[in-house]
Amino acid sequence: VCQSDKNAREEEKDDMASLKHIAALILARGGSKGIHLKNIRMLAGVPLIGWVIRPALDSAVFDSVWVSTDHDEIERVARALGAKVHRRSPEVSKDSSSSLETIQEFSRIHPEVDVICNIQATSPCLHPWHLKEALEYITKKGCDSVFSVVRRHRFRWQEVKKDGQCTKALNLNPGRRPRRQDWAGELCENGSFYFATKELIQKGLLQGGKMKYYEMDPEYSVDIDVDIDWPIAEQRVLRYGYFGKDKPEVVRLQLCNVSGCTLTYISANEEEVVSINTREQAGIHMLKKEEVKVILIEKDTITKALADKLSETLGCPQEVEDKLKKVQELMEKEGMVLKAKAKSQMEQDRICRNTF
């Protein structure tokens, strides 16, 4: 097995040797007809462009990651996020300039780059594995271009441009409309990224030669430019965005005050009745299922009896002594280490433009 792994690594190295330099290029022009400086507007606490710079860097498949811009502020944000900057010329910074023209200019200025991956700045749910897997079509399968697609289940109809003209279905039989589960759908470009060799770009093409598509799941195919607004995009990013290589630390110990989970009522004969919400019990069950040690803490005499019952019912130990002392004892017993709360990856990546 070891020899097989070694041979596989050597073959991969040989595949990569023929490609001297693979670069990621993110186009971020300063002018935007819709949202001013949209590419560096904060999205879920991170500049929009940061959501694609981070996976490009963390994918570890690029020799360099660039942002092509004509704007000083975008340049400052891009550099702060770890990307290099290509200052595009005024000739390719017009409203009428195409992405291909900008990529061709970059290729001329950087002839050492053999493969360029044009990553769309407005695709904030990109992950490193998308880029890694797509690039293998070029490094291992000999493709000249690879582009991302998403599967859509949309019925298309012919556009009517003249009065009296009738429309017709383009991709379905109206008499036999398929159910979604019975129809494979169609593959549509989602614009997230385009890999192309230098030779292809020099010919004026981003797609050509031996081509392959890379299918992305719909939840990762977010395009702010086309089909999504900012509040919805933030919710999608928080759920499906890439937050970095570091995994969040896992909670292994939780101490619960029973009194915080209870309600006290006065009965008709003026006696106190204490109850606990069943959702609190369900929450404790979920924590224990995730191997979190839960300890009940209660000193209040009114809820002490309830705490005793919960401890018996839920199988949670109960302590009434000093909390910190108990935590320290348990951590020492379980081999845990108490750490100061670390900043999240998102918080580390926050960039306030006022600090530039």
Short mmCIF file of C-alpha atoms in Angstrom, two decimals:
data_model
loop_
_atom_site.label_atom_id
_atom_site.label_comp_id
_atom_site.label_asym_id
_atom_site.label_seq_id
_atom_site.Cartn_x
_atom_site.Cartn_y
_atom_site.Cartn_z
CA VAL A 1 0.00 0.00 0.00
CA CYS A 2 2.83 2.38 0.87
CA GLN A 3 4.51 1.79 -2.48
CA SER A 4 1.19 2.40 -4.25
CA ASP A 5 0.73 5.73 -2.41
CA LYS A 6 4.28 6.73 -3.30
CA ASN A 7 3.69 5.96 -6.97
CA ALA A 8 0.45 7.95 -6.93
CA ARG A 9 2.22 10.97 -5.42
CA GLU A 10 5.00 10.73 -8.01
CA GLU A 11 2.47 10.56 -10.86
CA GLU A 12 0.64 13.61 -9.48
CA LYS A 13 3.96 15.46 -9.21
CA ASP A 14 4.72 14.60 -12.85
CA ASP A 15 1.29 15.89 -13.89
CA MET A 16 1.88 19.20 -12.10
CA ALA A 17 5.43 19.53 -13.42
CA SER A 18 4.17 20.27 -16.92
CA LEU A 19 2.24 23.25 -15.54
CA LYS A 20 4.78 25.71 -14.21
CA HIS A 21 2.39 28.24 -12.71
CA ILE A 22 -1.34 28.09 -11.88
CA ALA A 23 -2.94 31.37 -10.82
CA ALA A 24 -6.32 32.42 -9.49
CA LEU A 25 -7.60 35.75 -10.82
CA ILE A 26 -10.54 37.59 -9.26
CA LEU A 27 -11.91 40.52 -11.24
CA ALA A 28 -13.06 43.41 -9.06
CA ARG A 29 -13.59 46.67 -10.92
CA GLY A 30 -14.35 49.74 -8.82
CA GLY A 31 -17.29 50.93 -10.88
CA SER A 32 -20.61 49.25 -10.21
CA LYS A 33 -23.93 50.36 -11.63
CA GLY A 34 -25.86 48.54 -8.90
CA ILE A 35 -24.12 48.71 -5.51
CA HIS A 36 -21.24 51.14 -4.95
CA LEU A 37 -17.98 49.23 -4.29
CA LYS A 38 -20.02 46.06 -4.05
CA ASN A 39 -16.95 43.80 -4.16
CA ILE A 40 -15.74 45.03 -0.76
CA ARG A 41 -19.13 45.60 0.85
CA MET A 42 -19.41 43.67 4.12
CA LEU A 43 -21.31 40.40 3.77
CA ALA A 44 -21.86 38.49 7.03
CA GLY A 45 -18.93 40.34 8.60
CA VAL A 46 -16.44 39.83 5.75
CA PRO A 47 -15.85 41.90 2.58
CA LEU A 48 -17.63 40.17 -0.30
CA ILE A 49 -14.37 39.50 -2.13
CA GLY A 50 -12.99 37.82 0.99
CA TRP A 51 -15.41 34.93 0.57
CA VAL A 52 -13.58 33.88 -2.61
CA ILE A 53 -10.03 34.96 -1.71
CA ARG A 54 -10.05 32.74 1.39
CA PRO A 55 -11.01 29.44 -0.37
CA ALA A 56 -8.60 30.22 -3.21
CA LEU A 57 -5.71 30.62 -0.76
CA ASP A 58 -6.73 27.66 1.40
CA SER A 59 -7.15 25.33 -1.58
CA ALA A 60 -3.31 25.28 -1.85
CA VAL A 61 -3.52 24.53 -5.59
CA PHE A 62 -2.54 28.00 -6.80
CA ASP A 63 0.97 29.39 -7.10
CA SER A 64 -0.52 32.86 -6.78
CA VAL A 65 -3.90 34.45 -6.05
CA TRP A 66 -4.60 37.82 -7.68
CA VAL A 67 -7.26 40.49 -7.62
CA SER A 68 -7.53 42.57 -10.77
CA THR A 69 -8.83 46.06 -9.98
CA ASP A 70 -8.65 49.71 -10.92
CA HIS A 71 -9.59 51.00 -7.46
CA ASP A 72 -7.30 51.94 -4.54
CA GLU A 73 -9.71 50.86 -1.82
CA ILE A 74 -10.32 47.44 -3.38
CA GLU A 75 -6.55 47.03 -3.69
CA ARG A 76 -6.07 47.75 0.02
CA VAL A 77 -8.76 45.24 1.04
CA ALA A 78 -7.41 42.59 -1.35
CA ARG A 79 -3.88 42.90 0.01
CA ALA A 80 -5.15 42.82 3.59
CA LEU A 81 -6.91 39.54 2.80
CA GLY A 82 -3.71 38.01 1.43
CA ALA A 83 -4.10 38.40 -2.33
CA LYS A 84 -1.73 39.99 -4.81
CA VAL A 85 -3.03 42.86 -6.92
CA HIS A 86 -2.97 43.43 -10.66
CA ARG A 87 -3.74 47.06 -11.46
CA ARG A 88 -5.66 46.84 -14.68
CA SER A 89 -5.30 49.50 -17.33
CA PRO A 90 -8.02 52.07 -18.15
CA GLU A 91 -8.55 50.29 -21.47
CA VAL A 92 -10.02 47.25 -19.72
CA SER A 93 -11.75 49.14 -16.90
CA LYS A 94 -14.66 50.53 -18.88
CA ASP A 95 -18.31 49.56 -18.52
CA SER A 96 -18.02 47.98 -21.95
CA SER A 97 -14.89 45.97 -21.13
CA SER A 98 -15.31 42.20 -21.08
CA SER A 99 -13.91 39.80 -18.51
CA LEU A 100 -11.94 38.09 -21.26
CA GLU A 101 -10.17 41.32 -22.22
CA THR A 102 -9.09 41.84 -18.59
CA ILE A 103 -7.88 38.26 -18.30
CA GLN A 104 -5.96 38.55 -21.56
CA GLU A 105 -4.22 41.69 -20.28
CA PHE A 106 -3.24 39.87 -17.08
CA SER A 107 -1.91 36.95 -19.14
CA ARG A 108 0.21 39.26 -21.31
CA ILE A 109 1.74 40.96 -18.26
CA HIS A 110 2.32 37.62 -16.50
CA PRO A 111 3.53 35.23 -19.23
CA GLU A 112 4.86 32.84 -16.55
CA VAL A 113 1.28 31.81 -15.71
CA ASP A 114 0.26 28.63 -17.58
CA VAL A 115 -3.29 28.20 -16.25
CA ILE A 116 -5.64 30.95 -15.05
CA CYS A 117 -8.69 30.34 -12.89
CA ASN A 118 -11.08 33.26 -13.18
CA ILE A 119 -13.07 33.26 -9.92
CA GLN A 120 -16.19 35.39 -9.72
CA ALA A 121 -16.13 37.81 -6.78
CA THR A 122 -19.91 37.58 -6.37
CA SER A 123 -19.96 33.82 -5.64
CA PRO A 124 -19.52 33.80 -1.84
CA CYS A 125 -20.27 30.11 -1.20
CA LEU A 126 -17.19 28.79 -2.98
CA HIS A 127 -15.14 26.17 -1.09
CA PRO A 128 -11.55 24.95 -1.56
CA TRP A 129 -12.62 21.46 -2.58
CA HIS A 130 -14.56 22.89 -5.55
CA LEU A 131 -11.34 24.36 -6.93
CA LYS A 132 -9.21 21.32 -6.12
CA GLU A 133 -11.54 18.86 -7.82
CA ALA A 134 -12.10 21.05 -10.87
CA LEU A 135 -8.37 21.65 -11.40
CA GLU A 136 -7.72 17.89 -11.55
CA TYR A 137 -9.46 17.81 -14.92
CA ILE A 138 -6.58 19.92 -16.22
CA THR A 139 -3.68 18.48 -14.20
CA LYS A 140 -4.70 14.82 -14.47
CA LYS A 141 -7.10 14.55 -17.41
CA GLY A 142 -5.40 16.90 -19.84
CA CYS A 143 -8.32 19.29 -20.30
CA ASP A 144 -7.82 22.78 -21.67
CA SER A 145 -10.74 24.37 -19.85
CA VAL A 146 -13.06 23.60 -16.93
CA PHE A 147 -16.02 25.66 -15.77
CA SER A 148 -18.59 25.42 -12.98
CA VAL A 149 -22.24 24.60 -13.55
CA VAL A 150 -25.36 23.96 -11.49
CA ARG A 151 -28.33 21.74 -12.26
CA ARG A 152 -31.54 23.68 -12.77
CA HIS A 153 -35.09 22.41 -13.10
CA ARG A 154 -36.62 25.26 -15.11
CA PHE A 155 -39.05 24.97 -17.99
CA ARG A 156 -38.06 27.32 -20.80
CA TRP A 157 -40.34 28.95 -23.37
CA GLN A 158 -39.64 30.79 -26.59
CA GLU A 159 -39.69 34.57 -26.26
CA VAL A 160 -42.45 36.38 -28.20
CA LYS A 161 -41.32 39.60 -29.84
CA LYS A 162 -44.20 40.34 -32.21
CA ASP A 163 -47.89 40.91 -31.54
CA GLY A 164 -49.96 37.88 -32.44
CA GLN A 165 -46.98 35.54 -32.38
CA CYS A 166 -47.43 32.44 -30.25
CA THR A 167 -44.83 30.90 -27.98
CA LYS A 168 -43.72 27.29 -27.78
CA ALA A 169 -41.97 25.12 -25.25
CA LEU A 170 -38.22 24.79 -25.64
CA ASN A 171 -37.34 21.97 -23.26
CA LEU A 172 -40.55 20.14 -22.42
CA ASN A 173 -43.69 18.56 -23.82
CA PRO A 174 -46.60 20.51 -22.22
CA GLY A 175 -48.77 17.42 -22.56
CA ARG A 176 -46.34 15.39 -20.50
CA ARG A 177 -44.93 17.75 -17.91
CA PRO A 178 -42.41 15.72 -15.89
CA ARG A 179 -42.29 15.75 -12.12
CA ARG A 180 -39.11 17.20 -10.69
CA GLN A 181 -37.98 13.80 -9.40
CA ASP A 182 -38.50 12.29 -12.85
CA TRP A 183 -36.47 14.92 -14.70
CA ALA A 184 -32.70 15.26 -14.51
CA GLY A 185 -32.90 18.99 -15.25
CA GLU A 186 -30.35 20.96 -17.27
CA LEU A 187 -26.79 22.04 -16.58
CA CYS A 188 -26.37 25.82 -16.53
CA GLU A 189 -23.23 27.88 -15.97
CA ASN A 190 -23.26 29.41 -12.49
CA GLY A 191 -20.28 31.70 -13.19
CA SER A 192 -18.41 30.71 -10.03
CA PHE A 193 -15.12 29.93 -11.79
CA TYR A 194 -13.49 29.23 -15.17
CA PHE A 195 -10.16 27.44 -15.59
CA ALA A 196 -8.37 27.93 -18.91
CA THR A 197 -4.87 27.43 -20.24
CA LYS A 198 -2.76 30.37 -21.36
CA GLU A 199 -2.86 29.14 -24.96
CA LEU A 200 -6.65 29.11 -24.96
CA ILE A 201 -6.86 32.61 -23.48
CA GLN A 202 -4.44 33.93 -26.07
CA LYS A 203 -6.87 32.66 -28.73
CA GLY A 204 -9.66 34.70 -27.13
CA LEU A 205 -11.43 31.82 -25.41
CA LEU A 206 -12.23 30.87 -21.82
CA GLN A 207 -14.00 27.70 -22.91
CA GLY A 208 -12.56 25.58 -25.68
CA GLY A 209 -10.28 22.73 -26.61
CA LYS A 210 -10.88 19.69 -24.45
CA MET A 211 -13.63 20.94 -22.12
CA LYS A 212 -15.13 19.65 -18.90
CA TYR A 213 -17.78 21.05 -16.58
CA TYR A 214 -17.67 20.84 -12.79
CA GLU A 215 -21.11 20.48 -11.23
CA MET A 216 -21.71 22.37 -7.97
CA ASP A 217 -24.65 21.70 -5.68
CA PRO A 218 -27.37 24.39 -5.75
CA GLU A 219 -26.71 25.52 -2.17
CA TYR A 220 -23.20 26.61 -3.16
CA SER A 221 -24.28 28.27 -6.41
CA VAL A 222 -24.98 31.73 -5.03
CA ASP A 223 -24.63 34.62 -7.46
CA ILE A 224 -25.30 38.01 -5.90
CA ASP A 225 -25.08 39.68 -9.30
CA VAL A 226 -27.92 37.70 -10.79
CA ASP A 227 -30.46 36.03 -8.57
CA ILE A 228 -30.07 36.96 -4.93
CA ASP A 229 -30.24 40.06 -2.76
CA TRP A 230 -28.00 40.97 0.15
CA PRO A 231 -30.08 39.81 3.19
CA ILE A 232 -30.77 36.44 1.55
CA ALA A 233 -27.12 36.15 0.54
CA GLU A 234 -26.03 36.67 4.14
CA GLN A 235 -28.26 33.84 5.33
CA ARG A 236 -26.93 31.54 2.60
CA VAL A 237 -23.32 32.43 3.39
CA LEU A 238 -23.77 31.85 7.11
CA ARG A 239 -25.06 28.38 6.31
CA TYR A 240 -23.00 27.34 3.28
CA GLY A 241 -20.02 29.72 3.13
CA TYR A 242 -16.41 28.70 3.77
CA PHE A 243 -15.13 29.93 7.15
CA GLY A 244 -11.53 28.76 6.98
CA LYS A 245 -9.39 25.72 7.66
CA ASP A 246 -9.60 25.87 11.45
CA LYS A 247 -12.44 23.84 12.90
CA PRO A 248 -14.45 25.43 15.74
CA GLU A 249 -13.69 24.16 19.21
CA VAL A 250 -16.21 21.69 20.57
CA VAL A 251 -18.04 22.12 23.88
CA ARG A 252 -17.46 19.09 26.11
CA LEU A 253 -18.74 20.31 29.46
CA GLN A 254 -21.83 22.31 30.39
CA LEU A 255 -23.09 23.31 33.83
CA CYS A 256 -26.79 24.18 33.99
CA ASN A 257 -28.66 26.15 36.62
CA VAL A 258 -32.02 24.46 36.98
CA SER A 259 -33.65 27.68 38.19
CA GLY A 260 -33.02 29.24 34.79
CA CYS A 261 -35.12 26.53 33.15
CA THR A 262 -38.09 26.61 35.51
CA LEU A 263 -41.32 28.50 36.02
CA THR A 264 -42.96 29.00 39.42
CA TYR A 265 -46.74 29.11 39.79
CA ILE A 266 -49.03 29.82 42.77
CA SER A 267 -51.77 27.25 43.17
CA ALA A 268 -55.34 27.98 44.37
CA ASN A 269 -54.39 27.12 47.95
CA GLU A 270 -51.40 29.51 47.67
CA GLU A 271 -48.75 26.80 47.41
CA GLU A 272 -45.81 27.20 45.06
CA VAL A 273 -45.66 24.83 42.09
CA VAL A 274 -42.42 24.55 40.09
CA SER A 275 -42.28 23.16 36.54
CA ILE A 276 -39.65 22.81 33.81
CA ASN A 277 -40.18 23.26 30.09
CA THR A 278 -39.91 19.94 28.23
CA ARG A 279 -37.78 21.67 25.58
CA GLU A 280 -35.08 22.18 28.22
CA GLN A 281 -35.08 18.44 28.85
CA ALA A 282 -34.88 17.79 25.11
CA GLY A 283 -31.93 20.16 24.89
CA ILE A 284 -30.09 18.31 27.64
CA HIS A 285 -30.75 15.01 25.86
CA MET A 286 -29.27 16.48 22.64
CA LEU A 287 -26.16 17.69 24.48
CA LYS A 288 -25.59 14.28 26.00
CA LYS A 289 -26.07 12.65 22.60
CA GLU A 290 -23.19 14.83 21.33
CA GLU A 291 -21.06 13.54 24.24
CA VAL A 292 -21.29 16.80 26.19
CA LYS A 293 -21.05 16.23 29.94
CA VAL A 294 -23.99 18.04 31.60
CA ILE A 295 -24.02 18.81 35.31
CA LEU A 296 -27.03 20.29 37.10
CA ILE A 297 -26.39 23.01 39.65
CA GLU A 298 -29.01 24.23 42.09
CA LYS A 299 -28.80 25.84 45.54
CA ASP A 300 -32.28 27.33 45.64
CA THR A 301 -34.39 25.36 48.10
CA ILE A 302 -37.57 25.72 46.04
CA THR A 303 -36.13 24.05 42.93
CA LYS A 304 -33.75 21.68 44.73
CA ALA A 305 -36.35 18.90 44.74
CA LEU A 306 -36.93 19.39 41.02
CA ALA A 307 -33.18 19.28 40.40
CA ASP A 308 -33.00 15.98 42.27
CA LYS A 309 -35.76 14.55 40.08
CA LEU A 310 -34.14 15.82 36.85
CA SER A 311 -30.82 14.40 37.89
CA GLU A 312 -32.44 11.01 38.31
CA THR A 313 -34.54 11.22 35.12
CA LEU A 314 -31.87 12.59 32.78
CA GLY A 315 -28.90 10.79 34.24
CA CYS A 316 -27.03 14.02 34.94
CA PRO A 317 -24.89 14.37 38.05
CA GLN A 318 -25.80 17.19 40.42
CA GLU A 319 -23.45 19.52 42.26
CA VAL A 320 -24.19 22.39 44.63
CA GLU A 321 -20.64 23.43 45.51
CA ASP A 322 -18.46 26.11 43.96
CA LYS A 323 -18.88 26.05 40.16
CA LEU A 324 -15.36 27.10 39.19
CA LYS A 325 -13.82 24.60 41.60
CA LYS A 326 -15.96 21.82 40.14
CA VAL A 327 -15.08 22.79 36.56
CA GLN A 328 -11.38 22.75 37.37
CA GLU A 329 -11.68 19.31 39.00
CA LEU A 330 -13.57 17.89 36.01
CA MET A 331 -11.19 19.39 33.48
CA GLU A 332 -8.21 17.93 35.30
CA LYS A 333 -9.95 14.55 35.42
CA GLU A 334 -10.95 14.64 31.73
CA GLY A 335 -7.64 16.07 30.52
CA MET A 336 -9.27 19.27 29.24
CA VAL A 337 -7.52 22.61 28.89
CA LEU A 338 -9.18 25.91 29.73
CA LYS A 339 -8.56 28.45 26.99
CA ALA A 340 -9.41 32.09 26.62
CA LYS A 341 -12.18 32.49 24.10
CA ALA A 342 -10.52 32.70 20.69
CA LYS A 343 -11.74 35.04 18.02
CA SER A 344 -13.71 33.28 15.33
CA GLN A 345 -12.31 33.08 11.83
CA MET A 346 -15.02 35.49 10.71
CA GLU A 347 -14.08 38.01 13.40
CA GLN A 348 -10.41 37.75 12.44
CA ASP A 349 -11.31 38.47 8.83
CA ARG A 350 -13.42 41.53 9.57
CA ILE A 351 -11.97 44.55 7.81
CA CYS A 352 -13.07 48.04 8.65
CA ARG A 353 -12.32 50.33 5.75
CA ASN A 354 -11.87 53.21 8.19
CA THR A 355 -8.62 51.61 9.39
CA PHE A 356 -6.90 51.91 6.01
#
